[in-house]
PDB file of C-alpha atoms in Angstrom:
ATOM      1  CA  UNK A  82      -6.727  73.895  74.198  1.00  0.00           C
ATOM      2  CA  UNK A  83      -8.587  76.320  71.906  1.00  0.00           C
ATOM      3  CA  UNK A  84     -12.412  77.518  72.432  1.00  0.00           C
ATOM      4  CA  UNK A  85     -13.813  74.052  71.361  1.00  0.00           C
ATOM      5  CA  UNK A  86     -12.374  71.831  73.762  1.00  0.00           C
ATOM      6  CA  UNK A  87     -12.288  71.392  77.961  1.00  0.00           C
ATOM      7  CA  UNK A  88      -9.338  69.333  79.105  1.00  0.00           C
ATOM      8  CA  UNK A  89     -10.961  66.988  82.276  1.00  0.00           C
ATOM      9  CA  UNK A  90      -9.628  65.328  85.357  1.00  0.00           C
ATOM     10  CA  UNK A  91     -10.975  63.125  87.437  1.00  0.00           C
ATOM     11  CA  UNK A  92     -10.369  61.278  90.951  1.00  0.00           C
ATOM     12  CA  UNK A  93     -11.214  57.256  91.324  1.00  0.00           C
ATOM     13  CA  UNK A  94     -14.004  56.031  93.797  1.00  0.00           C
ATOM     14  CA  UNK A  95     -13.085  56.879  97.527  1.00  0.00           C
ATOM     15  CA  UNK A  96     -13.867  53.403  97.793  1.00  0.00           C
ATOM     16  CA  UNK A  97     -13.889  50.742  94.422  1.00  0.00           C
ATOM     17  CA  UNK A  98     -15.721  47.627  94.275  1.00  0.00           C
ATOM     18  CA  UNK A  99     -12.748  45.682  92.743  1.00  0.00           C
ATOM     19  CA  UNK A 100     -10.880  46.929  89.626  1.00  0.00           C
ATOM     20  CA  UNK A 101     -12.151  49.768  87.772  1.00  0.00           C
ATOM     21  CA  UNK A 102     -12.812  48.629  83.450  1.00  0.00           C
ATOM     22  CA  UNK A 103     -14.239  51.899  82.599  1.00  0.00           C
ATOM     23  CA  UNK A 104     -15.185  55.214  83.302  1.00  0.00           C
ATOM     24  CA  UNK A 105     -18.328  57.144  81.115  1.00  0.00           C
ATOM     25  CA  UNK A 106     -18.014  60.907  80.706  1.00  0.00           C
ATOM     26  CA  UNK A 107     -21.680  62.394  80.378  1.00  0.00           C
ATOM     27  CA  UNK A 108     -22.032  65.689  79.513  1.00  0.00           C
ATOM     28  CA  UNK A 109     -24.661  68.803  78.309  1.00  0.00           C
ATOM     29  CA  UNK A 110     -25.153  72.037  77.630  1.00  0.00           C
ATOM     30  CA  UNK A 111     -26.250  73.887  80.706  1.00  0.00           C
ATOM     31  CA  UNK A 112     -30.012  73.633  81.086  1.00  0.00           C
ATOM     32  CA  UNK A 113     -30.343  71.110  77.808  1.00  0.00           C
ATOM     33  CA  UNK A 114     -31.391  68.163  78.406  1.00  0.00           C
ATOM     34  CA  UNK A 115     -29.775  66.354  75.392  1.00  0.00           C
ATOM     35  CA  UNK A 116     -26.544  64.192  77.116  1.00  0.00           C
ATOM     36  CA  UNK A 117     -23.615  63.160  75.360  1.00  0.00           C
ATOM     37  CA  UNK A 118     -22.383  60.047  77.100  1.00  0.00           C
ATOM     38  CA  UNK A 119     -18.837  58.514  76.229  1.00  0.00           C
ATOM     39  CA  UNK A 120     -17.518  55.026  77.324  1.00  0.00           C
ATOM     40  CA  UNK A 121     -13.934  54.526  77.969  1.00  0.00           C
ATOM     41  CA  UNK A 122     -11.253  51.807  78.881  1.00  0.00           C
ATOM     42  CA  UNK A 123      -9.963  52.237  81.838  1.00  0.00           C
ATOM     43  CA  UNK A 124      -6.780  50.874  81.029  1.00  0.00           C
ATOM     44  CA  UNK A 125      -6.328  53.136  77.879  1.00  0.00           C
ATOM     45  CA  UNK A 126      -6.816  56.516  80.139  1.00  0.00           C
ATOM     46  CA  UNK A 127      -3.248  58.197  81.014  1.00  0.00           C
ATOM     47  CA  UNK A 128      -3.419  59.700  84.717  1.00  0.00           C
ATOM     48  CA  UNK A 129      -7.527  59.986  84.578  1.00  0.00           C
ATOM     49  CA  UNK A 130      -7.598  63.206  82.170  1.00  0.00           C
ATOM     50  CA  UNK A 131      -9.257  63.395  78.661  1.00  0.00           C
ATOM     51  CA  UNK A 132      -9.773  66.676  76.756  1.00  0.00           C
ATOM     52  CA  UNK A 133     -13.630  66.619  75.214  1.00  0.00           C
ATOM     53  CA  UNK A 134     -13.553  68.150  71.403  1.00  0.00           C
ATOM     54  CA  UNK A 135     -15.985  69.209  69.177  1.00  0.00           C
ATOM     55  CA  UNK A 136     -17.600  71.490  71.622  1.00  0.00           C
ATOM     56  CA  UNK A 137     -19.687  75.277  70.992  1.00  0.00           C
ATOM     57  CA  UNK A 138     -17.610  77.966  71.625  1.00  0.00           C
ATOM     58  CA  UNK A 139     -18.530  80.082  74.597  1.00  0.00           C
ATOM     59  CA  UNK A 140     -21.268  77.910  76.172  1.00  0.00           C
ATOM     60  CA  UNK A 141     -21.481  76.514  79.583  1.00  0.00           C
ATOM     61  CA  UNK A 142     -21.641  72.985  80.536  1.00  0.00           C
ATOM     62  CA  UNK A 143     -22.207  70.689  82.873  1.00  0.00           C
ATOM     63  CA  UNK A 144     -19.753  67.257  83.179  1.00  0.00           C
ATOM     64  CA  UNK A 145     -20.265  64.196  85.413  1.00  0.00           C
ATOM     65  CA  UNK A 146     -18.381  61.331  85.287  1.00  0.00           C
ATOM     66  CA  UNK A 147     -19.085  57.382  86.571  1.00  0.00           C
ATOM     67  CA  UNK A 148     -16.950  54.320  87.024  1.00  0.00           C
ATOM     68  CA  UNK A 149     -17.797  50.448  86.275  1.00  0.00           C
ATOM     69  CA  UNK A 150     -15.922  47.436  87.624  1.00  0.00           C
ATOM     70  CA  UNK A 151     -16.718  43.804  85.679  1.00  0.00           C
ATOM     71  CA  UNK A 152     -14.660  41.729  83.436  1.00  0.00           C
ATOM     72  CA  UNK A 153     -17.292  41.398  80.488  1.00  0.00           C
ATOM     73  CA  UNK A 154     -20.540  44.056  79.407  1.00  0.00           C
ATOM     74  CA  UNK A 155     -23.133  41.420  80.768  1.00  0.00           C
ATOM     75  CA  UNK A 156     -21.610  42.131  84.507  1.00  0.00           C
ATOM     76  CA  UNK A 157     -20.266  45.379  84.317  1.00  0.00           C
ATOM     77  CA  UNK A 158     -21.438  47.216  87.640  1.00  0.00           C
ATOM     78  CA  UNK A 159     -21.938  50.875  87.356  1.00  0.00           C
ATOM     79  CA  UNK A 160     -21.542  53.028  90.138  1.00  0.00           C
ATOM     80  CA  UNK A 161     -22.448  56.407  91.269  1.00  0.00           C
ATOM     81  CA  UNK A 162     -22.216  59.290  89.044  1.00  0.00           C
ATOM     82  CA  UNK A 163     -19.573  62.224  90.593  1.00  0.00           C
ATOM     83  CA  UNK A 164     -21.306  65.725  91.203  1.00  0.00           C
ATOM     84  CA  UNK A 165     -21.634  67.470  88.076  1.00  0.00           C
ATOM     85  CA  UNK A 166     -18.796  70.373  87.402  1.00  0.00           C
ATOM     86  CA  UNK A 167     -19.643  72.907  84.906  1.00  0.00           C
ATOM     87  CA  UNK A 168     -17.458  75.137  82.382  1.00  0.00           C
ATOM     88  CA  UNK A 169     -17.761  77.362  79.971  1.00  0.00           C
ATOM     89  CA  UNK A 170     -16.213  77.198  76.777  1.00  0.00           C
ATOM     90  CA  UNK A 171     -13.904  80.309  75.313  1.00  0.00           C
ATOM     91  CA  UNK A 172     -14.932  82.644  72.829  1.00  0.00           C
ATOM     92  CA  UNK A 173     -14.562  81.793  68.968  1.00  0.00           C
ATOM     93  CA  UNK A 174     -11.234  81.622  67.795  1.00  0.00           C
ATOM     94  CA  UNK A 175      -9.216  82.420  71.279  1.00  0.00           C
ATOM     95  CA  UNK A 176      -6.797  80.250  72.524  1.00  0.00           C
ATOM     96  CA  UNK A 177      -7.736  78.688  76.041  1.00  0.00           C
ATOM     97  CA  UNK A 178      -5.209  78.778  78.807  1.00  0.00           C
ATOM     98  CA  UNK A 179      -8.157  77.543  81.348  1.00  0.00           C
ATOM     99  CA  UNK A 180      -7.312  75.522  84.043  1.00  0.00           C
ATOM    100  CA  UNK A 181      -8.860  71.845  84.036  1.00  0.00           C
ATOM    101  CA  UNK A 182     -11.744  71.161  85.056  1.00  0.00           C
ATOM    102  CA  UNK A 183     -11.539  68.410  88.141  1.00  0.00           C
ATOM    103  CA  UNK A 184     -14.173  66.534  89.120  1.00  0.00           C
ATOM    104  CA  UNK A 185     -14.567  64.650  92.355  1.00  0.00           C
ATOM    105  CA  UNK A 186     -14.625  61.385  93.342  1.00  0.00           C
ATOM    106  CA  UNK A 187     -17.918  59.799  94.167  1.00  0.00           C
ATOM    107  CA  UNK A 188     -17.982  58.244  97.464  1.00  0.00           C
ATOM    108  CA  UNK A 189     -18.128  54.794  96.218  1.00  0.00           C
ATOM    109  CA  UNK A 190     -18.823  52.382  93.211  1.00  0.00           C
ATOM    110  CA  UNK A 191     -22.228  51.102  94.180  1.00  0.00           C
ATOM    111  CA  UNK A 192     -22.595  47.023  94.032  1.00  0.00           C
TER     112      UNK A 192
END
């Protein structure tokens, strides 16, 4: 990791509403209101841990993250969004050693 980039973890739905497709990653600098929101494949996610690039150095923010069952777009099901988990990003030019940041699971995928 270097000052530019969080590595994330995440836990599934304590309780799915039939197989997860994909998982969106929203996040924002801390007290911004512009949101970055990234779609993902479930199937294409190793162990349900990403690393976000392209970041500011040393600048806090806040990460939420939100499953979706449904075979095809037009019946994809979203569900609730986790609690938002915050970070700040190193200083310019340091190497990062930071632990990941884990989010928890929401409570369910909603129907």
């Amino acid at each position: 990791m270097n000052s530019t980039a969080v590595r994330l973890r995440w836990e599934k739905p304590k309780r799915e509403n039939g197989v997860i497709r994909h998982y969106a990653i929203e996040y924002r600098v801390l007290g911004e209101s512009h949101v970055t929101r990234v779609v993902l494949a479930a199937n294409e996610i190793v162990e349900l841990t990403v690393v976000i690039g392209n970041l500011t150095y040393y600048t806090e923010y806040s990460i939420r993250v939100q499953a979706a069952t449904g075979e095809h777009a037009q019946h994809t099901h979203w569900g609730n969004y986790s609690d938002y988990s915050s970070v700040r990003t190193d200083e310019s030019g340091k190497r990062c050693n930071k632990e990941t940041v884990v989010i928890r699971a929401a409570k369910e995928i909603s129907s």
